[in-house]
Structure formats: structure tokens, C-alpha cells
């Protein structure tokens, strides 16, 4: 008999490196975009 | 608990938005968007701390589930920002005022940034949960197409020198690019997808809902700040391209 659905048991353990990477990249993206806006605004002012 | 927390998080978010535009002393001392940006920064700082250290582990994904509190808001707010671009594109095409066009430019760029973040976070989420960084799943593919089409809008915009023609082409191409947004949203229902369907609040714990909404508000407020700052840059560039009398007329309008 071919199963039509599989029930996943258990829970993923660990993985903090992925969590830290996700939050770090989010903060870095916002910081770098802010920096680019600041640099471009200064360029337009001058 | 949710009866108190959910209205609370929305209320604080709304206060952040309202105080930006409502307080006269803010208008006199700063550009209106700075309090919104500061509120978003504060909110995201608290949201990150809660998402990392306070919210319980997700039932199946364990600690990896904490990525949800940045991945899902990035998806929501990318779509909201692209919707703002769509509305502003209609605004330009109906009124012909360049202020709308500058807003389209700002929203498309911020939307692309948020969309890129969404894809990177999704990829990081995919590795421990699906055991792959990327797969040509309908939701992932539609999200990639969403980003590429709006990059196309910005590239097209950069290739046209005449401001009015540039604004018209940008407006039309933004509306065409926006057609993919409902497809992206519905892709998990229309096709067999590894990506889960949209969750409802009833499937989440109160703490999880609270932090999800807090981070979503933070992303929204930061995006409003980004768009407003980018709008000012687009305006300054456009005015510097115009001859002096036209420049003054646009500034007045």
C-alpha cells in the first residue's frame, strides 16, 4: 500500500546558527540600507 | 492573555504612526518620518530580543522556528510596500504629478530590498527544515519573479531620460509587475507546494502572535521611514534635473 500522507514525528534540535544568521542578516540589511540612504542624501545635498 | 496582548501590540504600533504626522512640534523640529523610524527601530530591537529569548520553541521546528519572526514580516511588508508602489503608480497615471512618481521609485526600491531579505531568510529557514537552501517550489519561484520584475521596473526607469516619459513607463510597468503579487500570495493554495499555507491566529500561541505582530509593525514602520527618506532623494534628484522655473513650480505643487 502506498501511503498518501506521512506524519512527521519529533522536533528539530539545535539550529541556533541559522537563527543567529537570520537575525544578523536582517539587522545588517537594515543598517546597510540606512547607510546607503544617508550617503545618497548627502550626495544630493552637495 | 491574547485578549490583552493583541490589541496592545496594534495600539502601540498605531500610536507610533499617529505621532509621526499628528504632533506639530515634530513637524517643526524634524522631518515627520524620523519618529516613525525611531519607533520602528525600538520596536524591532524589543521584537528581536523577544523572538530570540522569550518566545517558546515551535512545536516541530524547535529553536529554528524563531526565524519566523523575521521571515514572515519581511514577506508581509514586501507585499504591502509593493501595494503602495501600485497605488502610487495609479496616482501618477491619473494626476500626472511627479510626487507620485517619486513615491513609486521609493516604494519599488524598498520593496526589492525587503523581497531580497525575504528570499535570503527563506533560504536560511529552508536548510534546517527542508534540507535545501533553494528549490523551484511555486511559492519560492513566484517570490523570486516578484523581486526580478520590480528590479526590471527600476532598470527600465534608469534607462529613460525624459522625466514625464520615465514616470509614465514606471507607472505602467509597476502595475504590470504588481499582477504577480496575488499569484505569489495564492501560490501555496493553487499549486502543490512545500511551503506551508497561510497560518491563522488560531494555530499560534499567544506569545508567538504577540512577537509576530510586534515585528510586523516594526518592519512596517522602518519601511515607511525608508520610503520617506528615499522619496526625498528622488525628489532632490528630479528637481536638480529640471530647469529653474519648472523646479520651483514642482516644489510648490
PDB file of C-alpha atoms in Angstrom:
ATOM      1  CA  UNK A   1       0.000   0.000   0.000  1.00  0.00           C
ATOM      2  CA  UNK A   2       1.334   3.438  -0.935  1.00  0.00           C
ATOM      3  CA  UNK A   3       0.954   5.982   1.871  1.00  0.00           C
ATOM      4  CA  UNK A   4      -0.871   9.147   0.802  1.00  0.00           C
ATOM      5  CA  UNK A   5       0.492  11.217   3.641  1.00  0.00           C
ATOM      6  CA  UNK A   6       3.321  10.847   6.059  1.00  0.00           C
ATOM      7  CA  UNK A   7       3.156  12.007   9.629  1.00  0.00           C
ATOM      8  CA  UNK A   8       6.372  13.621  10.762  1.00  0.00           C
ATOM      9  CA  UNK A   9       7.306  12.863  14.325  1.00  0.00           C
ATOM     10  CA  UNK A  10       9.868  14.578  16.518  1.00  0.00           C
ATOM     11  CA  UNK A  11      11.318  18.025  16.602  1.00  0.00           C
ATOM     12  CA  UNK A  12      14.336  19.705  15.013  1.00  0.00           C
ATOM     13  CA  UNK A  13      17.041  20.094  17.634  1.00  0.00           C
ATOM     14  CA  UNK A  14      19.627  22.873  17.646  1.00  0.00           C
ATOM     15  CA  UNK A  15      19.941  25.127  14.628  1.00  0.00           C
ATOM     16  CA  UNK A  16      20.862  28.281  16.547  1.00  0.00           C
ATOM     17  CA  UNK A  17      23.443  29.122  13.878  1.00  0.00           C
ATOM     18  CA  UNK A  18      20.587  29.522  11.371  1.00  0.00           C
ATOM     19  CA  UNK A  19      18.593  31.669  13.803  1.00  0.00           C
ATOM     20  CA  UNK A  20      21.555  33.943  14.545  1.00  0.00           C
ATOM     21  CA  UNK A  21      22.335  34.216  10.812  1.00  0.00           C
ATOM     22  CA  UNK A  22      18.714  35.183  10.037  1.00  0.00           C
ATOM     23  CA  UNK A  23      18.527  37.936  12.686  1.00  0.00           C
ATOM     24  CA  UNK A  24      22.057  39.124  11.918  1.00  0.00           C
ATOM     25  CA  UNK A  25      21.349  39.409   8.184  1.00  0.00           C
ATOM     26  CA  UNK A  26      18.089  41.272   8.878  1.00  0.00           C
ATOM     27  CA  UNK A  27      19.825  43.829  11.097  1.00  0.00           C
ATOM     28  CA  UNK A  28      22.744  44.138   8.670  1.00  0.00           C
ATOM     29  CA  UNK A  29      20.382  44.672   5.720  1.00  0.00           C
ATOM     30  CA  UNK A  30      18.527  47.465   7.515  1.00  0.00           C
ATOM     31  CA  UNK A  31      21.789  49.053   8.665  1.00  0.00           C
ATOM     32  CA  UNK A  32      23.371  48.951   5.203  1.00  0.00           C
ATOM     33  CA  UNK A  33      20.252  50.309   3.515  1.00  0.00           C
ATOM     34  CA  UNK A  34      20.112  53.138   6.064  1.00  0.00           C
ATOM     35  CA  UNK A  35      23.764  53.878   5.319  1.00  0.00           C
ATOM     36  CA  UNK A  36      23.108  53.935   1.572  1.00  0.00           C
ATOM     37  CA  UNK A  37      20.185  56.357   2.071  1.00  0.00           C
ATOM     38  CA  UNK A  38      22.348  58.603   4.231  1.00  0.00           C
ATOM     39  CA  UNK A  39      25.182  58.574   1.660  1.00  0.00           C
ATOM     40  CA  UNK A  40      22.843  59.322  -1.253  1.00  0.00           C
ATOM     41  CA  UNK A  41      21.087  62.109   0.658  1.00  0.00           C
ATOM     42  CA  UNK A  42      24.440  63.712   1.414  1.00  0.00           C
ATOM     43  CA  UNK A  43      25.441  63.390  -2.231  1.00  0.00           C
ATOM     44  CA  UNK A  44      22.245  65.180  -3.305  1.00  0.00           C
ATOM     45  CA  UNK A  45      22.804  67.946  -0.760  1.00  0.00           C
ATOM     46  CA  UNK A  46      26.316  68.689  -2.004  1.00  0.00           C
TER      47      UNK A  46
ATOM     48  CA  UNK B   1      -3.777  36.647  27.679  1.00  0.00           C
ATOM     49  CA  UNK B   2      -4.205  37.232  23.939  1.00  0.00           C
ATOM     50  CA  UNK B   3      -7.250  39.416  24.648  1.00  0.00           C
ATOM     51  CA  UNK B   4      -4.872  41.942  26.243  1.00  0.00           C
ATOM     52  CA  UNK B   5      -1.703  41.412  24.212  1.00  0.00           C
ATOM     53  CA  UNK B   6      -3.062  41.530  20.674  1.00  0.00           C
ATOM     54  CA  UNK B   7      -4.922  44.847  20.945  1.00  0.00           C
ATOM     55  CA  UNK B   8      -1.928  46.183  22.891  1.00  0.00           C
ATOM     56  CA  UNK B   9       0.610  45.497  20.167  1.00  0.00           C
ATOM     57  CA  UNK B  10      -1.625  47.002  17.485  1.00  0.00           C
ATOM     58  CA  UNK B  11      -2.365  50.035  19.656  1.00  0.00           C
ATOM     59  CA  UNK B  12       1.306  50.766  20.279  1.00  0.00           C
ATOM     60  CA  UNK B  13       2.029  50.378  16.570  1.00  0.00           C
ATOM     61  CA  UNK B  14      -0.758  52.776  15.659  1.00  0.00           C
ATOM     62  CA  UNK B  15       0.463  55.297  18.253  1.00  0.00           C
ATOM     63  CA  UNK B  16       3.875  55.208  16.559  1.00  0.00           C
ATOM     64  CA  UNK B  17       2.345  56.002  13.198  1.00  0.00           C
ATOM     65  CA  UNK B  18      -0.046  58.634  14.513  1.00  0.00           C
ATOM     66  CA  UNK B  19       2.557  60.548  16.463  1.00  0.00           C
ATOM     67  CA  UNK B  20       4.596  60.975  13.296  1.00  0.00           C
ATOM     68  CA  UNK B  21       2.031  63.008  11.479  1.00  0.00           C
ATOM     69  CA  UNK B  22      -0.047  64.426  14.309  1.00  0.00           C
ATOM     70  CA  UNK B  23       2.309  66.325  16.583  1.00  0.00           C
ATOM     71  CA  UNK B  24       3.071  69.860  15.389  1.00  0.00           C
ATOM     72  CA  UNK B  25       6.325  70.072  17.349  1.00  0.00           C
ATOM     73  CA  UNK B  26       7.588  67.039  15.440  1.00  0.00           C
ATOM     74  CA  UNK B  27       6.837  68.767  12.144  1.00  0.00           C
ATOM     75  CA  UNK B  28       8.732  71.858  13.283  1.00  0.00           C
ATOM     76  CA  UNK B  29      11.836  70.101  14.571  1.00  0.00           C
ATOM     77  CA  UNK B  30      12.264  67.043  12.359  1.00  0.00           C
ATOM     78  CA  UNK B  31      11.081  65.528   9.117  1.00  0.00           C
ATOM     79  CA  UNK B  32       7.853  63.706  10.024  1.00  0.00           C
ATOM     80  CA  UNK B  33       9.276  60.242   9.253  1.00  0.00           C
ATOM     81  CA  UNK B  34      12.028  60.279  11.897  1.00  0.00           C
ATOM     82  CA  UNK B  35       9.762  59.459  14.865  1.00  0.00           C
ATOM     83  CA  UNK B  36       8.272  56.589  12.840  1.00  0.00           C
ATOM     84  CA  UNK B  37      11.762  55.265  12.085  1.00  0.00           C
ATOM     85  CA  UNK B  38      12.840  55.612  15.716  1.00  0.00           C
ATOM     86  CA  UNK B  39       9.660  53.832  16.851  1.00  0.00           C
ATOM     87  CA  UNK B  40      10.297  51.038  14.317  1.00  0.00           C
ATOM     88  CA  UNK B  41      13.922  50.680  15.446  1.00  0.00           C
ATOM     89  CA  UNK B  42      12.905  50.465  19.098  1.00  0.00           C
ATOM     90  CA  UNK B  43      10.094  48.061  18.312  1.00  0.00           C
ATOM     91  CA  UNK B  44      12.371  45.789  16.267  1.00  0.00           C
ATOM     92  CA  UNK B  45      15.030  45.819  18.990  1.00  0.00           C
ATOM     93  CA  UNK B  46      12.465  44.593  21.533  1.00  0.00           C
ATOM     94  CA  UNK B  47      10.895  42.212  18.978  1.00  0.00           C
ATOM     95  CA  UNK B  48      14.282  40.655  18.175  1.00  0.00           C
ATOM     96  CA  UNK B  49      15.055  40.113  21.855  1.00  0.00           C
ATOM     97  CA  UNK B  50      11.649  38.541  22.477  1.00  0.00           C
ATOM     98  CA  UNK B  51      11.838  36.424  19.319  1.00  0.00           C
ATOM     99  CA  UNK B  52      15.278  35.121  20.262  1.00  0.00           C
ATOM    100  CA  UNK B  53      14.936  34.613  24.003  1.00  0.00           C
ATOM    101  CA  UNK B  54      11.339  34.860  25.218  1.00  0.00           C
ATOM    102  CA  UNK B  55       9.038  33.060  22.796  1.00  0.00           C
ATOM    103  CA  UNK B  56       8.797  29.289  23.393  1.00  0.00           C
ATOM    104  CA  UNK B  57      10.222  26.861  20.856  1.00  0.00           C
ATOM    105  CA  UNK B  58       7.983  25.996  17.917  1.00  0.00           C
ATOM    106  CA  UNK B  59       6.403  22.539  18.344  1.00  0.00           C
ATOM    107  CA  UNK B  60       8.063  20.866  15.331  1.00  0.00           C
ATOM    108  CA  UNK B  61      10.884  23.203  14.329  1.00  0.00           C
ATOM    109  CA  UNK B  62      12.262  23.919  17.804  1.00  0.00           C
ATOM    110  CA  UNK B  63      14.502  26.992  18.026  1.00  0.00           C
ATOM    111  CA  UNK B  64      14.720  27.216  14.227  1.00  0.00           C
ATOM    112  CA  UNK B  65      11.083  28.379  14.361  1.00  0.00           C
ATOM    113  CA  UNK B  66      12.347  31.719  15.716  1.00  0.00           C
ATOM    114  CA  UNK B  67      13.264  32.647  12.135  1.00  0.00           C
ATOM    115  CA  UNK B  68       9.507  33.034  11.542  1.00  0.00           C
ATOM    116  CA  UNK B  69       9.513  36.376  13.399  1.00  0.00           C
ATOM    117  CA  UNK B  70      11.716  37.987  10.758  1.00  0.00           C
ATOM    118  CA  UNK B  71      10.855  35.866   7.695  1.00  0.00           C
ATOM    119  CA  UNK B  72       7.072  36.309   7.813  1.00  0.00           C
ATOM    120  CA  UNK B  73       7.110  40.100   8.486  1.00  0.00           C
ATOM    121  CA  UNK B  74       9.577  40.509   5.588  1.00  0.00           C
ATOM    122  CA  UNK B  75       7.077  38.704   3.314  1.00  0.00           C
ATOM    123  CA  UNK B  76       4.061  40.678   4.554  1.00  0.00           C
ATOM    124  CA  UNK B  77       5.742  44.052   4.392  1.00  0.00           C
ATOM    125  CA  UNK B  78       7.344  43.409   0.972  1.00  0.00           C
ATOM    126  CA  UNK B  79       3.810  42.866  -0.359  1.00  0.00           C
ATOM    127  CA  UNK B  80       2.474  45.929   1.486  1.00  0.00           C
ATOM    128  CA  UNK B  81       5.284  48.099   0.077  1.00  0.00           C
ATOM    129  CA  UNK B  82       4.682  46.802  -3.464  1.00  0.00           C
ATOM    130  CA  UNK B  83       0.987  47.606  -2.958  1.00  0.00           C
ATOM    131  CA  UNK B  84       1.991  51.164  -2.018  1.00  0.00           C
ATOM    132  CA  UNK B  85       4.041  51.302  -5.256  1.00  0.00           C
ATOM    133  CA  UNK B  86       0.976  50.117  -7.185  1.00  0.00           C
ATOM    134  CA  UNK B  87      -1.294  52.755  -5.607  1.00  0.00           C
ATOM    135  CA  UNK B  88       1.283  55.499  -6.251  1.00  0.00           C
ATOM    136  CA  UNK B  89       1.652  54.346  -9.866  1.00  0.00           C
ATOM    137  CA  UNK B  90      -2.107  54.759 -10.303  1.00  0.00           C
ATOM    138  CA  UNK B  91      -1.801  58.137  -8.554  1.00  0.00           C
ATOM    139  CA  UNK B  92       0.742  59.332 -11.111  1.00  0.00           C
ATOM    140  CA  UNK B  93      -1.119  57.969 -14.122  1.00  0.00           C
ATOM    141  CA  UNK B  94      -4.369  59.674 -13.011  1.00  0.00           C
ATOM    142  CA  UNK B  95      -2.933  63.000 -11.828  1.00  0.00           C
ATOM    143  CA  UNK B  96       0.372  63.425 -13.694  1.00  0.00           C
ATOM    144  CA  UNK B  97       2.005  64.806 -10.528  1.00  0.00           C
ATOM    145  CA  UNK B  98       5.653  63.811 -10.191  1.00  0.00           C
ATOM    146  CA  UNK B  99       5.387  63.459  -6.406  1.00  0.00           C
ATOM    147  CA  UNK B 100       3.543  60.174  -7.018  1.00  0.00           C
ATOM    148  CA  UNK B 101       6.315  59.051  -9.355  1.00  0.00           C
ATOM    149  CA  UNK B 102       8.984  59.697  -6.737  1.00  0.00           C
ATOM    150  CA  UNK B 103       6.918  57.608  -4.330  1.00  0.00           C
ATOM    151  CA  UNK B 104       6.780  54.749  -6.863  1.00  0.00           C
ATOM    152  CA  UNK B 105      10.574  54.876  -7.176  1.00  0.00           C
ATOM    153  CA  UNK B 106      10.970  54.848  -3.387  1.00  0.00           C
ATOM    154  CA  UNK B 107       8.467  52.040  -2.807  1.00  0.00           C
ATOM    155  CA  UNK B 108       9.869  49.827  -5.593  1.00  0.00           C
ATOM    156  CA  UNK B 109      13.395  50.111  -4.196  1.00  0.00           C
ATOM    157  CA  UNK B 110      12.350  49.446  -0.589  1.00  0.00           C
ATOM    158  CA  UNK B 111      10.119  46.586  -1.773  1.00  0.00           C
ATOM    159  CA  UNK B 112      13.015  44.988  -3.654  1.00  0.00           C
ATOM    160  CA  UNK B 113      15.211  45.287  -0.565  1.00  0.00           C
ATOM    161  CA  UNK B 114      12.506  43.667   1.598  1.00  0.00           C
ATOM    162  CA  UNK B 115      11.865  40.988  -1.040  1.00  0.00           C
ATOM    163  CA  UNK B 116      15.593  40.136  -1.228  1.00  0.00           C
ATOM    164  CA  UNK B 117      15.658  39.868   2.560  1.00  0.00           C
ATOM    165  CA  UNK B 118      12.601  37.595   2.421  1.00  0.00           C
ATOM    166  CA  UNK B 119      14.330  35.259  -0.052  1.00  0.00           C
ATOM    167  CA  UNK B 120      17.586  35.112   1.925  1.00  0.00           C
ATOM    168  CA  UNK B 121      15.738  34.461   5.200  1.00  0.00           C
ATOM    169  CA  UNK B 122      13.592  31.829   3.477  1.00  0.00           C
ATOM    170  CA  UNK B 123      16.727  30.139   2.216  1.00  0.00           C
ATOM    171  CA  UNK B 124      18.250  30.108   5.716  1.00  0.00           C
ATOM    172  CA  UNK B 125      14.949  28.736   7.054  1.00  0.00           C
ATOM    173  CA  UNK B 126      14.793  26.100   4.295  1.00  0.00           C
ATOM    174  CA  UNK B 127      18.116  24.441   5.053  1.00  0.00           C
ATOM    175  CA  UNK B 128      17.307  23.066   8.540  1.00  0.00           C
ATOM    176  CA  UNK B 129      13.594  22.478   7.822  1.00  0.00           C
ATOM    177  CA  UNK B 130      13.550  21.228   4.193  1.00  0.00           C
ATOM    178  CA  UNK B 131      17.220  20.220   3.989  1.00  0.00           C
ATOM    179  CA  UNK B 132      17.802  22.506   0.996  1.00  0.00           C
ATOM    180  CA  UNK B 133      18.795  26.145   0.525  1.00  0.00           C
ATOM    181  CA  UNK B 134      16.575  26.516  -2.546  1.00  0.00           C
ATOM    182  CA  UNK B 135      14.000  24.591  -4.557  1.00  0.00           C
ATOM    183  CA  UNK B 136      11.874  25.644  -7.534  1.00  0.00           C
ATOM    184  CA  UNK B 137       8.725  25.461  -5.449  1.00  0.00           C
ATOM    185  CA  UNK B 138       5.769  27.593  -6.696  1.00  0.00           C
ATOM    186  CA  UNK B 139       5.912  30.000  -3.716  1.00  0.00           C
ATOM    187  CA  UNK B 140       9.677  30.419  -3.878  1.00  0.00           C
ATOM    188  CA  UNK B 141       9.662  30.835  -7.644  1.00  0.00           C
ATOM    189  CA  UNK B 142       6.803  33.366  -7.540  1.00  0.00           C
ATOM    190  CA  UNK B 143       8.635  35.324  -4.818  1.00  0.00           C
ATOM    191  CA  UNK B 144      11.805  35.379  -6.940  1.00  0.00           C
ATOM    192  CA  UNK B 145       9.823  36.519 -10.001  1.00  0.00           C
ATOM    193  CA  UNK B 146       8.219  39.227  -7.817  1.00  0.00           C
ATOM    194  CA  UNK B 147      11.650  40.632  -6.954  1.00  0.00           C
ATOM    195  CA  UNK B 148      13.013  40.336 -10.508  1.00  0.00           C
ATOM    196  CA  UNK B 149      10.014  42.133 -12.045  1.00  0.00           C
ATOM    197  CA  UNK B 150      10.397  45.098  -9.683  1.00  0.00           C
ATOM    198  CA  UNK B 151      14.153  45.178 -10.347  1.00  0.00           C
ATOM    199  CA  UNK B 152      13.093  45.351 -14.003  1.00  0.00           C
ATOM    200  CA  UNK B 153      10.904  48.368 -13.208  1.00  0.00           C
ATOM    201  CA  UNK B 154      13.873  50.151 -11.614  1.00  0.00           C
ATOM    202  CA  UNK B 155      16.181  49.256 -14.517  1.00  0.00           C
ATOM    203  CA  UNK B 156      13.626  50.469 -17.047  1.00  0.00           C
ATOM    204  CA  UNK B 157      13.250  53.663 -15.070  1.00  0.00           C
ATOM    205  CA  UNK B 158      17.000  54.222 -15.125  1.00  0.00           C
ATOM    206  CA  UNK B 159      17.084  53.841 -18.907  1.00  0.00           C
ATOM    207  CA  UNK B 160      14.642  56.698 -19.710  1.00  0.00           C
ATOM    208  CA  UNK B 161      15.940  60.262 -19.602  1.00  0.00           C
ATOM    209  CA  UNK B 162      12.766  62.320 -20.078  1.00  0.00           C
ATOM    210  CA  UNK B 163      11.104  62.746 -16.629  1.00  0.00           C
ATOM    211  CA  UNK B 164       7.483  62.535 -17.819  1.00  0.00           C
ATOM    212  CA  UNK B 165       8.063  59.581 -20.104  1.00  0.00           C
ATOM    213  CA  UNK B 166      10.099  57.917 -17.324  1.00  0.00           C
ATOM    214  CA  UNK B 167       7.244  58.412 -14.876  1.00  0.00           C
ATOM    215  CA  UNK B 168       4.662  57.018 -17.304  1.00  0.00           C
ATOM    216  CA  UNK B 169       6.742  53.948 -18.134  1.00  0.00           C
ATOM    217  CA  UNK B 170       7.471  53.396 -14.455  1.00  0.00           C
ATOM    218  CA  UNK B 171       3.779  53.659 -13.591  1.00  0.00           C
ATOM    219  CA  UNK B 172       2.668  51.216 -16.296  1.00  0.00           C
ATOM    220  CA  UNK B 173       5.455  48.710 -15.602  1.00  0.00           C
ATOM    221  CA  UNK B 174       4.744  48.853 -11.850  1.00  0.00           C
ATOM    222  CA  UNK B 175       1.105  47.961 -12.495  1.00  0.00           C
ATOM    223  CA  UNK B 176       2.170  45.063 -14.743  1.00  0.00           C
ATOM    224  CA  UNK B 177       4.709  43.857 -12.148  1.00  0.00           C
ATOM    225  CA  UNK B 178       2.049  44.045  -9.431  1.00  0.00           C
ATOM    226  CA  UNK B 179      -0.064  41.428 -11.238  1.00  0.00           C
ATOM    227  CA  UNK B 180       2.303  38.799  -9.803  1.00  0.00           C
ATOM    228  CA  UNK B 181       1.583  39.750  -6.172  1.00  0.00           C
ATOM    229  CA  UNK B 182      -1.800  37.964  -5.876  1.00  0.00           C
ATOM    230  CA  UNK B 183      -0.269  34.989  -7.711  1.00  0.00           C
ATOM    231  CA  UNK B 184       2.591  34.895  -5.183  1.00  0.00           C
ATOM    232  CA  UNK B 185       0.167  35.148  -2.263  1.00  0.00           C
ATOM    233  CA  UNK B 186      -2.147  32.418  -3.562  1.00  0.00           C
ATOM    234  CA  UNK B 187       0.591  30.126  -4.939  1.00  0.00           C
ATOM    235  CA  UNK B 188       0.561  27.924  -1.824  1.00  0.00           C
ATOM    236  CA  UNK B 189      -3.155  27.246  -2.342  1.00  0.00           C
ATOM    237  CA  UNK B 190      -3.259  26.963  -6.114  1.00  0.00           C
ATOM    238  CA  UNK B 191      -0.339  24.557  -6.571  1.00  0.00           C
ATOM    239  CA  UNK B 192       1.230  21.702  -4.619  1.00  0.00           C
ATOM    240  CA  UNK B 193       3.890  23.455  -2.588  1.00  0.00           C
ATOM    241  CA  UNK B 194       6.426  22.502   0.044  1.00  0.00           C
ATOM    242  CA  UNK B 195       5.753  25.903   1.598  1.00  0.00           C
ATOM    243  CA  UNK B 196       3.021  25.842   4.205  1.00  0.00           C
ATOM    244  CA  UNK B 197      -0.277  27.634   3.611  1.00  0.00           C
ATOM    245  CA  UNK B 198      -1.015  30.895   5.429  1.00  0.00           C
ATOM    246  CA  UNK B 199      -1.396  30.378   9.190  1.00  0.00           C
ATOM    247  CA  UNK B 200      -4.357  31.723  11.078  1.00  0.00           C
ATOM    248  CA  UNK B 201      -4.053  33.262  14.560  1.00  0.00           C
ATOM    249  CA  UNK B 202      -5.906  30.250  15.983  1.00  0.00           C
ATOM    250  CA  UNK B 203      -2.951  27.994  15.079  1.00  0.00           C
ATOM    251  CA  UNK B 204      -0.417  30.051  17.055  1.00  0.00           C
ATOM    252  CA  UNK B 205       0.275  30.530  20.739  1.00  0.00           C
ATOM    253  CA  UNK B 206      -0.405  33.956  22.259  1.00  0.00           C
ATOM    254  CA  UNK B 207       3.295  34.724  22.781  1.00  0.00           C
ATOM    255  CA  UNK B 208       4.061  33.826  19.168  1.00  0.00           C
ATOM    256  CA  UNK B 209       1.248  36.027  17.831  1.00  0.00           C
ATOM    257  CA  UNK B 210       2.423  38.911  20.000  1.00  0.00           C
ATOM    258  CA  UNK B 211       6.025  38.820  18.767  1.00  0.00           C
ATOM    259  CA  UNK B 212       4.975  38.200  15.148  1.00  0.00           C
ATOM    260  CA  UNK B 213       2.734  41.275  15.214  1.00  0.00           C
ATOM    261  CA  UNK B 214       5.353  43.348  17.019  1.00  0.00           C
ATOM    262  CA  UNK B 215       7.975  42.541  14.381  1.00  0.00           C
ATOM    263  CA  UNK B 216       5.478  43.129  11.559  1.00  0.00           C
ATOM    264  CA  UNK B 217       4.729  46.614  12.957  1.00  0.00           C
ATOM    265  CA  UNK B 218       8.458  47.271  13.288  1.00  0.00           C
ATOM    266  CA  UNK B 219       9.114  46.256   9.663  1.00  0.00           C
ATOM    267  CA  UNK B 220       6.198  48.440   8.530  1.00  0.00           C
ATOM    268  CA  UNK B 221       7.430  51.496  10.434  1.00  0.00           C
ATOM    269  CA  UNK B 222      11.009  51.019   9.247  1.00  0.00           C
ATOM    270  CA  UNK B 223       9.750  50.640   5.673  1.00  0.00           C
ATOM    271  CA  UNK B 224       7.763  53.867   5.951  1.00  0.00           C
ATOM    272  CA  UNK B 225      10.921  55.608   7.165  1.00  0.00           C
ATOM    273  CA  UNK B 226      12.978  54.077   4.326  1.00  0.00           C
ATOM    274  CA  UNK B 227      10.385  55.093   1.717  1.00  0.00           C
ATOM    275  CA  UNK B 228      10.089  58.647   3.029  1.00  0.00           C
ATOM    276  CA  UNK B 229      13.873  59.133   3.026  1.00  0.00           C
ATOM    277  CA  UNK B 230      14.136  57.584  -0.447  1.00  0.00           C
ATOM    278  CA  UNK B 231      11.283  59.827  -1.656  1.00  0.00           C
ATOM    279  CA  UNK B 232      13.261  62.896  -0.570  1.00  0.00           C
ATOM    280  CA  UNK B 233      16.306  61.673  -2.512  1.00  0.00           C
ATOM    281  CA  UNK B 234      14.188  61.033  -5.636  1.00  0.00           C
ATOM    282  CA  UNK B 235      12.670  64.496  -5.283  1.00  0.00           C
ATOM    283  CA  UNK B 236      16.071  66.181  -4.902  1.00  0.00           C
ATOM    284  CA  UNK B 237      17.405  64.354  -7.958  1.00  0.00           C
ATOM    285  CA  UNK B 238      14.369  65.221 -10.075  1.00  0.00           C
ATOM    286  CA  UNK B 239      14.456  68.889  -9.084  1.00  0.00           C
ATOM    287  CA  UNK B 240      18.167  69.122  -9.851  1.00  0.00           C
ATOM    288  CA  UNK B 241      17.461  67.799 -13.377  1.00  0.00           C
ATOM    289  CA  UNK B 242      14.818  70.458 -14.083  1.00  0.00           C
ATOM    290  CA  UNK B 243      15.351  73.997 -15.340  1.00  0.00           C
ATOM    291  CA  UNK B 244      14.922  76.624 -12.581  1.00  0.00           C
ATOM    292  CA  UNK B 245      11.284  77.787 -13.257  1.00  0.00           C
ATOM    293  CA  UNK B 246       9.954  74.196 -13.560  1.00  0.00           C
ATOM    294  CA  UNK B 247      11.929  73.254 -10.477  1.00  0.00           C
ATOM    295  CA  UNK B 248      10.189  75.938  -8.389  1.00  0.00           C
ATOM    296  CA  UNK B 249       6.755  75.024  -9.769  1.00  0.00           C
ATOM    297  CA  UNK B 250       7.204  71.336  -8.845  1.00  0.00           C
ATOM    298  CA  UNK B 251       8.459  72.217  -5.387  1.00  0.00           C
ATOM    299  CA  UNK B 252       5.397  74.414  -4.837  1.00  0.00           C
ATOM    300  CA  UNK B 253       2.998  71.664  -6.001  1.00  0.00           C
TER     301      UNK B 253
END
